[in-house]
Amino acid sequence: MSNPHTPFSCTAFLGVEAVAGGSLQDVVNSVKEALSESKLTQVLIFNDLTGKPIDVDFRGKITDVLTRLGETFDDSSGTEESSRTARRVGRPKLGVVSGEVTLLPRHWDWLKSQPGGASVTLRKLIDEARRTGEQQSTLRASQEAAYNFMTAMAGDFNHYEEALRAMYAGDLDGFYRFIDDWAPDIRNHVKRLAAGAFPAAVKAEGEQDHEDYKG
């Protein structure tokens, strides 16, 4: 029997109630065992990483369901693995690698005046740029996951559009206020998915915790 490749967690909903969470295989097992055939047709399973629904055919025995899932993920992961392998070809080993950098004289003058010299300063600048880029990627991924789930499960809820605007504006207080009267399981799942969409609020909270600790 093929096992589905699931390097992510997922959550199953029956209406507005979360009924299972964990790996895709665990969720499928749980709902298949716990729910009747009529209710299984109403179950929606969402990828917690992307907020997108996962199509699961619950017909037959659990072994049949998992086999179909395994075949689906085997097909999709084969292309991805080939792509990753191709990208690894020619990648330099870890360590210091020399290379040519072309800069204007004023750039060299500034780099040489920095503590540690040009090489140390360039490495620091690159590391900082990478951190900034990763933070932006996390923010966008969190926004997209929350948007996907909200569109599928809360599109007709009160203040849906206002909540989306608050999320994209980075307004955590407004976002929480607009989703406060939503069904509890939906609201809590949206909060989890959108957690990375408010880095400023998370940073401020961490700084406040640090100040409280020092006090």
PDB file of C-alpha atoms in Angstrom:
ATOM      1  CA  MET A   1       0.000   0.000   0.000  1.00  0.00           C
ATOM      2  CA  SER A   2       1.347   3.435  -0.913  1.00  0.00           C
ATOM      3  CA  ASN A   3       1.530   6.019   1.849  1.00  0.00           C
ATOM      4  CA  PRO A   4       0.747   9.620   0.949  1.00  0.00           C
ATOM      5  CA  HIS A   5       3.703  11.982   1.122  1.00  0.00           C
ATOM      6  CA  THR A   6       2.553  14.545   3.659  1.00  0.00           C
ATOM      7  CA  PRO A   7       5.332  16.819   4.960  1.00  0.00           C
ATOM      8  CA  PHE A   8       2.634  19.089   6.365  1.00  0.00           C
ATOM      9  CA  SER A   9      -0.222  19.037   8.830  1.00  0.00           C
ATOM     10  CA  CYS A  10      -3.838  19.424   7.881  1.00  0.00           C
ATOM     11  CA  THR A  11      -7.208  19.983   9.537  1.00  0.00           C
ATOM     12  CA  ALA A  12     -10.591  18.440   8.719  1.00  0.00           C
ATOM     13  CA  PHE A  13     -13.832  20.371   9.076  1.00  0.00           C
ATOM     14  CA  LEU A  14     -17.401  19.141   9.137  1.00  0.00           C
ATOM     15  CA  GLY A  15     -19.391  22.296   8.648  1.00  0.00           C
ATOM     16  CA  VAL A  16     -17.875  24.891  10.994  1.00  0.00           C
ATOM     17  CA  GLU A  17     -16.498  22.297  13.409  1.00  0.00           C
ATOM     18  CA  ALA A  18     -12.906  21.035  13.313  1.00  0.00           C
ATOM     19  CA  VAL A  19     -13.120  17.243  13.626  1.00  0.00           C
ATOM     20  CA  ALA A  20      -9.504  16.099  13.152  1.00  0.00           C
ATOM     21  CA  GLY A  21      -5.995  17.443  12.799  1.00  0.00           C
ATOM     22  CA  GLY A  22      -2.511  16.100  12.122  1.00  0.00           C
ATOM     23  CA  SER A  23      -0.862  14.422   9.164  1.00  0.00           C
ATOM     24  CA  LEU A  24      -3.057  13.749   6.162  1.00  0.00           C
ATOM     25  CA  GLN A  25      -2.938  10.013   6.779  1.00  0.00           C
ATOM     26  CA  ASP A  26      -3.942  10.431  10.443  1.00  0.00           C
ATOM     27  CA  VAL A  27      -6.776  12.810   9.558  1.00  0.00           C
ATOM     28  CA  VAL A  28      -8.109  10.534   6.843  1.00  0.00           C
ATOM     29  CA  ASN A  29      -7.997   7.554   9.220  1.00  0.00           C
ATOM     30  CA  SER A  30      -9.765   9.509  11.960  1.00  0.00           C
ATOM     31  CA  VAL A  31     -12.649  10.823   9.905  1.00  0.00           C
ATOM     32  CA  LYS A  32     -13.072   7.583   7.999  1.00  0.00           C
ATOM     33  CA  GLU A  33     -13.464   5.662  11.255  1.00  0.00           C
ATOM     34  CA  ALA A  34     -15.590   8.247  13.082  1.00  0.00           C
ATOM     35  CA  LEU A  35     -18.034   9.518  10.464  1.00  0.00           C
ATOM     36  CA  SER A  36     -20.813   7.960   8.453  1.00  0.00           C
ATOM     37  CA  GLU A  37     -20.662   7.808   4.668  1.00  0.00           C
ATOM     38  CA  SER A  38     -23.166  10.655   4.383  1.00  0.00           C
ATOM     39  CA  LYS A  39     -21.082  12.915   6.616  1.00  0.00           C
ATOM     40  CA  LEU A  40     -17.832  12.006   4.847  1.00  0.00           C
ATOM     41  CA  THR A  41     -19.175  13.626   1.708  1.00  0.00           C
ATOM     42  CA  GLN A  42     -19.424  16.894   3.663  1.00  0.00           C
ATOM     43  CA  VAL A  43     -15.913  16.814   5.155  1.00  0.00           C
ATOM     44  CA  LEU A  44     -13.388  19.359   3.947  1.00  0.00           C
ATOM     45  CA  ILE A  45      -9.691  18.807   4.657  1.00  0.00           C
ATOM     46  CA  PHE A  46      -7.309  21.764   4.476  1.00  0.00           C
ATOM     47  CA  ASN A  47      -3.552  21.915   4.124  1.00  0.00           C
ATOM     48  CA  ASP A  48      -2.375  23.944   7.138  1.00  0.00           C
ATOM     49  CA  LEU A  49       0.593  25.266   5.171  1.00  0.00           C
ATOM     50  CA  THR A  50      -1.338  26.708   2.229  1.00  0.00           C
ATOM     51  CA  GLY A  51      -4.903  26.945   3.527  1.00  0.00           C
ATOM     52  CA  LYS A  52      -6.075  25.101   0.416  1.00  0.00           C
ATOM     53  CA  PRO A  53      -8.493  22.161   0.436  1.00  0.00           C
ATOM     54  CA  ILE A  54      -7.197  18.666  -0.285  1.00  0.00           C
ATOM     55  CA  ASP A  55      -9.328  16.479  -2.495  1.00  0.00           C
ATOM     56  CA  VAL A  56      -9.875  13.114  -0.803  1.00  0.00           C
ATOM     57  CA  ASP A  57     -11.961  10.302  -2.267  1.00  0.00           C
ATOM     58  CA  PHE A  58     -13.379   8.422   0.742  1.00  0.00           C
ATOM     59  CA  ARG A  59     -14.982   5.623  -1.262  1.00  0.00           C
ATOM     60  CA  GLY A  60     -14.120   2.075  -0.256  1.00  0.00           C
ATOM     61  CA  LYS A  61     -12.013   0.824   2.627  1.00  0.00           C
ATOM     62  CA  ILE A  62      -9.392   2.938   4.358  1.00  0.00           C
ATOM     63  CA  THR A  63      -6.660   1.048   2.485  1.00  0.00           C
ATOM     64  CA  ASP A  64      -8.283   2.070  -0.793  1.00  0.00           C
ATOM     65  CA  VAL A  65      -8.457   5.719   0.286  1.00  0.00           C
ATOM     66  CA  LEU A  66      -4.814   5.821   1.386  1.00  0.00           C
ATOM     67  CA  THR A  67      -3.645   4.003  -1.741  1.00  0.00           C
ATOM     68  CA  ARG A  68      -5.324   6.602  -3.960  1.00  0.00           C
ATOM     69  CA  LEU A  69      -3.785   9.395  -1.903  1.00  0.00           C
ATOM     70  CA  GLY A  70      -0.359   7.771  -2.105  1.00  0.00           C
ATOM     71  CA  GLU A  71      -0.605   7.531  -5.881  1.00  0.00           C
ATOM     72  CA  THR A  72      -1.647  11.178  -6.115  1.00  0.00           C
ATOM     73  CA  PHE A  73       1.248  12.419  -3.982  1.00  0.00           C
ATOM     74  CA  ASP A  74       3.719  10.059  -5.677  1.00  0.00           C
ATOM     75  CA  ASP A  75       2.829  11.591  -9.042  1.00  0.00           C
ATOM     76  CA  SER A  76       3.136  15.185  -7.820  1.00  0.00           C
ATOM     77  CA  SER A  77       6.268  14.668  -5.738  1.00  0.00           C
ATOM     78  CA  GLY A  78       8.192  12.952  -8.508  1.00  0.00           C
ATOM     79  CA  THR A  79       8.303  16.109 -10.593  1.00  0.00           C
ATOM     80  CA  GLU A  80       9.197  18.236  -7.571  1.00  0.00           C
ATOM     81  CA  GLU A  81      12.023  15.882  -6.565  1.00  0.00           C
ATOM     82  CA  SER A  82      13.455  15.931 -10.088  1.00  0.00           C
ATOM     83  CA  SER A  83      13.336  19.706 -10.041  1.00  0.00           C
ATOM     84  CA  ARG A  84      15.137  19.864  -6.684  1.00  0.00           C
ATOM     85  CA  THR A  85      17.786  17.434  -7.935  1.00  0.00           C
ATOM     86  CA  ALA A  86      18.347  19.515 -11.045  1.00  0.00           C
ATOM     87  CA  ARG A  87      18.769  22.661  -8.962  1.00  0.00           C
ATOM     88  CA  ARG A  88      21.402  20.952  -6.791  1.00  0.00           C
ATOM     89  CA  VAL A  89      23.670  20.192  -9.729  1.00  0.00           C
ATOM     90  CA  GLY A  90      26.708  22.429  -9.682  1.00  0.00           C
ATOM     91  CA  ARG A  91      25.950  23.949  -6.280  1.00  0.00           C
ATOM     92  CA  PRO A  92      29.222  24.762  -4.462  1.00  0.00           C
ATOM     93  CA  LYS A  93      30.016  22.980  -1.221  1.00  0.00           C
ATOM     94  CA  LEU A  94      29.635  24.825   2.042  1.00  0.00           C
ATOM     95  CA  GLY A  95      32.577  27.044   2.945  1.00  0.00           C
ATOM     96  CA  VAL A  96      34.217  30.220   1.790  1.00  0.00           C
ATOM     97  CA  VAL A  97      33.973  30.743  -1.957  1.00  0.00           C
ATOM     98  CA  SER A  98      35.887  33.489  -3.684  1.00  0.00           C
ATOM     99  CA  GLY A  99      34.310  35.482  -6.473  1.00  0.00           C
ATOM    100  CA  GLU A 100      34.473  38.777  -8.297  1.00  0.00           C
ATOM    101  CA  VAL A 101      32.495  41.766  -7.056  1.00  0.00           C
ATOM    102  CA  THR A 102      32.279  44.902  -9.172  1.00  0.00           C
ATOM    103  CA  LEU A 103      31.705  48.119  -7.251  1.00  0.00           C
ATOM    104  CA  LEU A 104      32.298  51.813  -7.739  1.00  0.00           C
ATOM    105  CA  PRO A 105      35.220  53.445  -5.900  1.00  0.00           C
ATOM    106  CA  ARG A 106      32.921  55.094  -3.340  1.00  0.00           C
ATOM    107  CA  HIS A 107      31.437  51.701  -2.511  1.00  0.00           C
ATOM    108  CA  TRP A 108      34.881  50.207  -1.899  1.00  0.00           C
ATOM    109  CA  ASP A 109      35.872  53.199   0.214  1.00  0.00           C
ATOM    110  CA  TRP A 110      32.812  52.773   2.394  1.00  0.00           C
ATOM    111  CA  LEU A 111      33.262  49.008   2.756  1.00  0.00           C
ATOM    112  CA  LYS A 112      36.922  49.359   3.707  1.00  0.00           C
ATOM    113  CA  SER A 113      36.026  51.881   6.404  1.00  0.00           C
ATOM    114  CA  GLN A 114      33.649  49.468   8.136  1.00  0.00           C
ATOM    115  CA  PRO A 115      34.721  47.356  11.129  1.00  0.00           C
ATOM    116  CA  GLY A 116      36.077  44.054   9.883  1.00  0.00           C
ATOM    117  CA  GLY A 117      36.689  45.276   6.365  1.00  0.00           C
ATOM    118  CA  ALA A 118      34.925  44.710   3.064  1.00  0.00           C
ATOM    119  CA  SER A 119      34.404  40.934   3.254  1.00  0.00           C
ATOM    120  CA  VAL A 120      32.890  40.935   6.749  1.00  0.00           C
ATOM    121  CA  THR A 121      30.623  43.871   5.917  1.00  0.00           C
ATOM    122  CA  LEU A 122      29.401  42.288   2.685  1.00  0.00           C
ATOM    123  CA  ARG A 123      28.585  39.046   4.482  1.00  0.00           C
ATOM    124  CA  LYS A 124      26.615  40.943   7.133  1.00  0.00           C
ATOM    125  CA  LEU A 125      24.707  42.898   4.498  1.00  0.00           C
ATOM    126  CA  ILE A 126      23.848  39.713   2.596  1.00  0.00           C
ATOM    127  CA  ASP A 127      22.738  37.906   5.761  1.00  0.00           C
ATOM    128  CA  GLU A 128      20.504  40.828   6.705  1.00  0.00           C
ATOM    129  CA  ALA A 129      19.005  40.919   3.202  1.00  0.00           C
ATOM    130  CA  ARG A 130      18.330  37.183   3.399  1.00  0.00           C
ATOM    131  CA  ARG A 131      16.597  37.551   6.769  1.00  0.00           C
ATOM    132  CA  THR A 132      14.457  40.367   5.426  1.00  0.00           C
ATOM    133  CA  GLY A 133      13.552  38.321   2.365  1.00  0.00           C
ATOM    134  CA  GLU A 134      12.640  35.306   4.491  1.00  0.00           C
ATOM    135  CA  GLN A 135      10.432  37.459   6.705  1.00  0.00           C
ATOM    136  CA  GLN A 136       8.629  38.811   3.662  1.00  0.00           C
ATOM    137  CA  SER A 137       8.183  35.303   2.284  1.00  0.00           C
ATOM    138  CA  THR A 138       6.742  34.127   5.602  1.00  0.00           C
ATOM    139  CA  LEU A 139       4.370  37.098   5.693  1.00  0.00           C
ATOM    140  CA  ARG A 140       3.124  36.482   2.154  1.00  0.00           C
ATOM    141  CA  ALA A 141       2.727  32.740   2.741  1.00  0.00           C
ATOM    142  CA  SER A 142       0.733  33.353   5.921  1.00  0.00           C
ATOM    143  CA  GLN A 143      -1.494  35.909   4.211  1.00  0.00           C
ATOM    144  CA  GLU A 144      -2.130  33.546   1.310  1.00  0.00           C
ATOM    145  CA  ALA A 145      -2.925  30.575   3.562  1.00  0.00           C
ATOM    146  CA  ALA A 146      -5.362  32.615   5.662  1.00  0.00           C
ATOM    147  CA  TYR A 147      -6.953  34.087   2.534  1.00  0.00           C
ATOM    148  CA  ASN A 148      -7.422  30.658   0.937  1.00  0.00           C
ATOM    149  CA  PHE A 149      -9.052  29.190   4.033  1.00  0.00           C
ATOM    150  CA  MET A 150     -11.186  32.252   4.768  1.00  0.00           C
ATOM    151  CA  THR A 151     -12.451  32.328   1.191  1.00  0.00           C
ATOM    152  CA  ALA A 152     -13.446  28.664   1.350  1.00  0.00           C
ATOM    153  CA  MET A 153     -14.955  28.605   4.843  1.00  0.00           C
ATOM    154  CA  ALA A 154     -15.839  32.167   5.876  1.00  0.00           C
ATOM    155  CA  GLY A 155     -16.692  33.976   2.664  1.00  0.00           C
ATOM    156  CA  ASP A 156     -20.263  34.594   3.830  1.00  0.00           C
ATOM    157  CA  PHE A 157     -19.373  35.423   7.451  1.00  0.00           C
ATOM    158  CA  ASN A 158     -19.906  38.884   8.913  1.00  0.00           C
ATOM    159  CA  HIS A 159     -17.028  41.310   8.261  1.00  0.00           C
ATOM    160  CA  TYR A 160     -15.211  38.858   5.966  1.00  0.00           C
ATOM    161  CA  GLU A 161     -13.980  41.595   3.634  1.00  0.00           C
ATOM    162  CA  GLU A 162     -13.106  43.919   6.504  1.00  0.00           C
ATOM    163  CA  ALA A 163     -11.081  41.128   8.129  1.00  0.00           C
ATOM    164  CA  LEU A 164      -9.147  40.559   4.916  1.00  0.00           C
ATOM    165  CA  ARG A 165      -8.365  44.253   4.570  1.00  0.00           C
ATOM    166  CA  ALA A 166      -7.177  44.397   8.180  1.00  0.00           C
ATOM    167  CA  MET A 167      -4.922  41.380   7.641  1.00  0.00           C
ATOM    168  CA  TYR A 168      -3.281  42.828   4.533  1.00  0.00           C
ATOM    169  CA  ALA A 169      -2.865  46.145   6.357  1.00  0.00           C
ATOM    170  CA  GLY A 170      -1.130  44.424   9.265  1.00  0.00           C
ATOM    171  CA  ASP A 171      -3.834  45.577  11.686  1.00  0.00           C
ATOM    172  CA  LEU A 172      -3.906  42.735  14.207  1.00  0.00           C
ATOM    173  CA  ASP A 173      -6.405  44.360  16.600  1.00  0.00           C
ATOM    174  CA  GLY A 174      -8.811  45.121  13.768  1.00  0.00           C
ATOM    175  CA  PHE A 175      -8.398  41.639  12.332  1.00  0.00           C
ATOM    176  CA  TYR A 176      -9.226  39.992  15.645  1.00  0.00           C
ATOM    177  CA  ARG A 177     -12.164  42.336  16.165  1.00  0.00           C
ATOM    178  CA  PHE A 178     -13.716  41.529  12.779  1.00  0.00           C
ATOM    179  CA  ILE A 179     -13.471  37.744  13.223  1.00  0.00           C
ATOM    180  CA  ASP A 180     -14.450  37.719  16.904  1.00  0.00           C
ATOM    181  CA  ASP A 181     -18.033  36.542  16.343  1.00  0.00           C
ATOM    182  CA  TRP A 182     -17.127  33.814  13.829  1.00  0.00           C
ATOM    183  CA  ALA A 183     -17.638  30.134  14.637  1.00  0.00           C
ATOM    184  CA  PRO A 184     -14.958  29.294  17.246  1.00  0.00           C
ATOM    185  CA  ASP A 185     -13.157  26.554  15.310  1.00  0.00           C
ATOM    186  CA  ILE A 186     -13.098  28.645  12.131  1.00  0.00           C
ATOM    187  CA  ARG A 187     -11.915  31.739  14.020  1.00  0.00           C
ATOM    188  CA  ASN A 188      -9.164  29.879  15.864  1.00  0.00           C
ATOM    189  CA  HIS A 189      -7.905  28.204  12.708  1.00  0.00           C
ATOM    190  CA  VAL A 190      -7.813  31.537  10.871  1.00  0.00           C
ATOM    191  CA  LYS A 191      -5.773  33.001  13.724  1.00  0.00           C
ATOM    192  CA  ARG A 192      -3.245  30.171  13.452  1.00  0.00           C
ATOM    193  CA  LEU A 193      -2.920  30.507   9.692  1.00  0.00           C
ATOM    194  CA  ALA A 194      -2.598  34.299   9.860  1.00  0.00           C
ATOM    195  CA  ALA A 195      -0.088  34.375  12.722  1.00  0.00           C
ATOM    196  CA  GLY A 196       2.826  35.125  10.401  1.00  0.00           C
ATOM    197  CA  ALA A 197       0.961  37.977   8.703  1.00  0.00           C
ATOM    198  CA  PHE A 198       1.543  40.314  11.651  1.00  0.00           C
ATOM    199  CA  PRO A 199       5.327  40.365  12.258  1.00  0.00           C
ATOM    200  CA  ALA A 200       5.291  43.829  13.798  1.00  0.00           C
ATOM    201  CA  ALA A 201       2.700  42.773  16.385  1.00  0.00           C
ATOM    202  CA  VAL A 202       4.603  39.580  17.174  1.00  0.00           C
ATOM    203  CA  LYS A 203       7.849  41.529  17.573  1.00  0.00           C
ATOM    204  CA  ALA A 204       6.202  44.101  19.826  1.00  0.00           C
ATOM    205  CA  GLU A 205       4.715  41.339  21.975  1.00  0.00           C
ATOM    206  CA  GLY A 206       8.119  39.678  22.277  1.00  0.00           C
ATOM    207  CA  GLU A 207       9.761  42.944  23.271  1.00  0.00           C
ATOM    208  CA  GLN A 208       7.074  43.559  25.890  1.00  0.00           C
ATOM    209  CA  ASP A 209       7.593  40.056  27.299  1.00  0.00           C
ATOM    210  CA  HIS A 210      11.319  40.806  27.514  1.00  0.00           C
ATOM    211  CA  GLU A 211      10.665  44.083  29.363  1.00  0.00           C
ATOM    212  CA  ASP A 212       8.293  42.315  31.765  1.00  0.00           C
ATOM    213  CA  TYR A 213      10.943  39.700  32.431  1.00  0.00           C
ATOM    214  CA  LYS A 214      13.583  42.319  33.133  1.00  0.00           C
ATOM    215  CA  GLY A 215      11.195  44.130  35.483  1.00  0.00           C
TER     216      GLY A 215
END
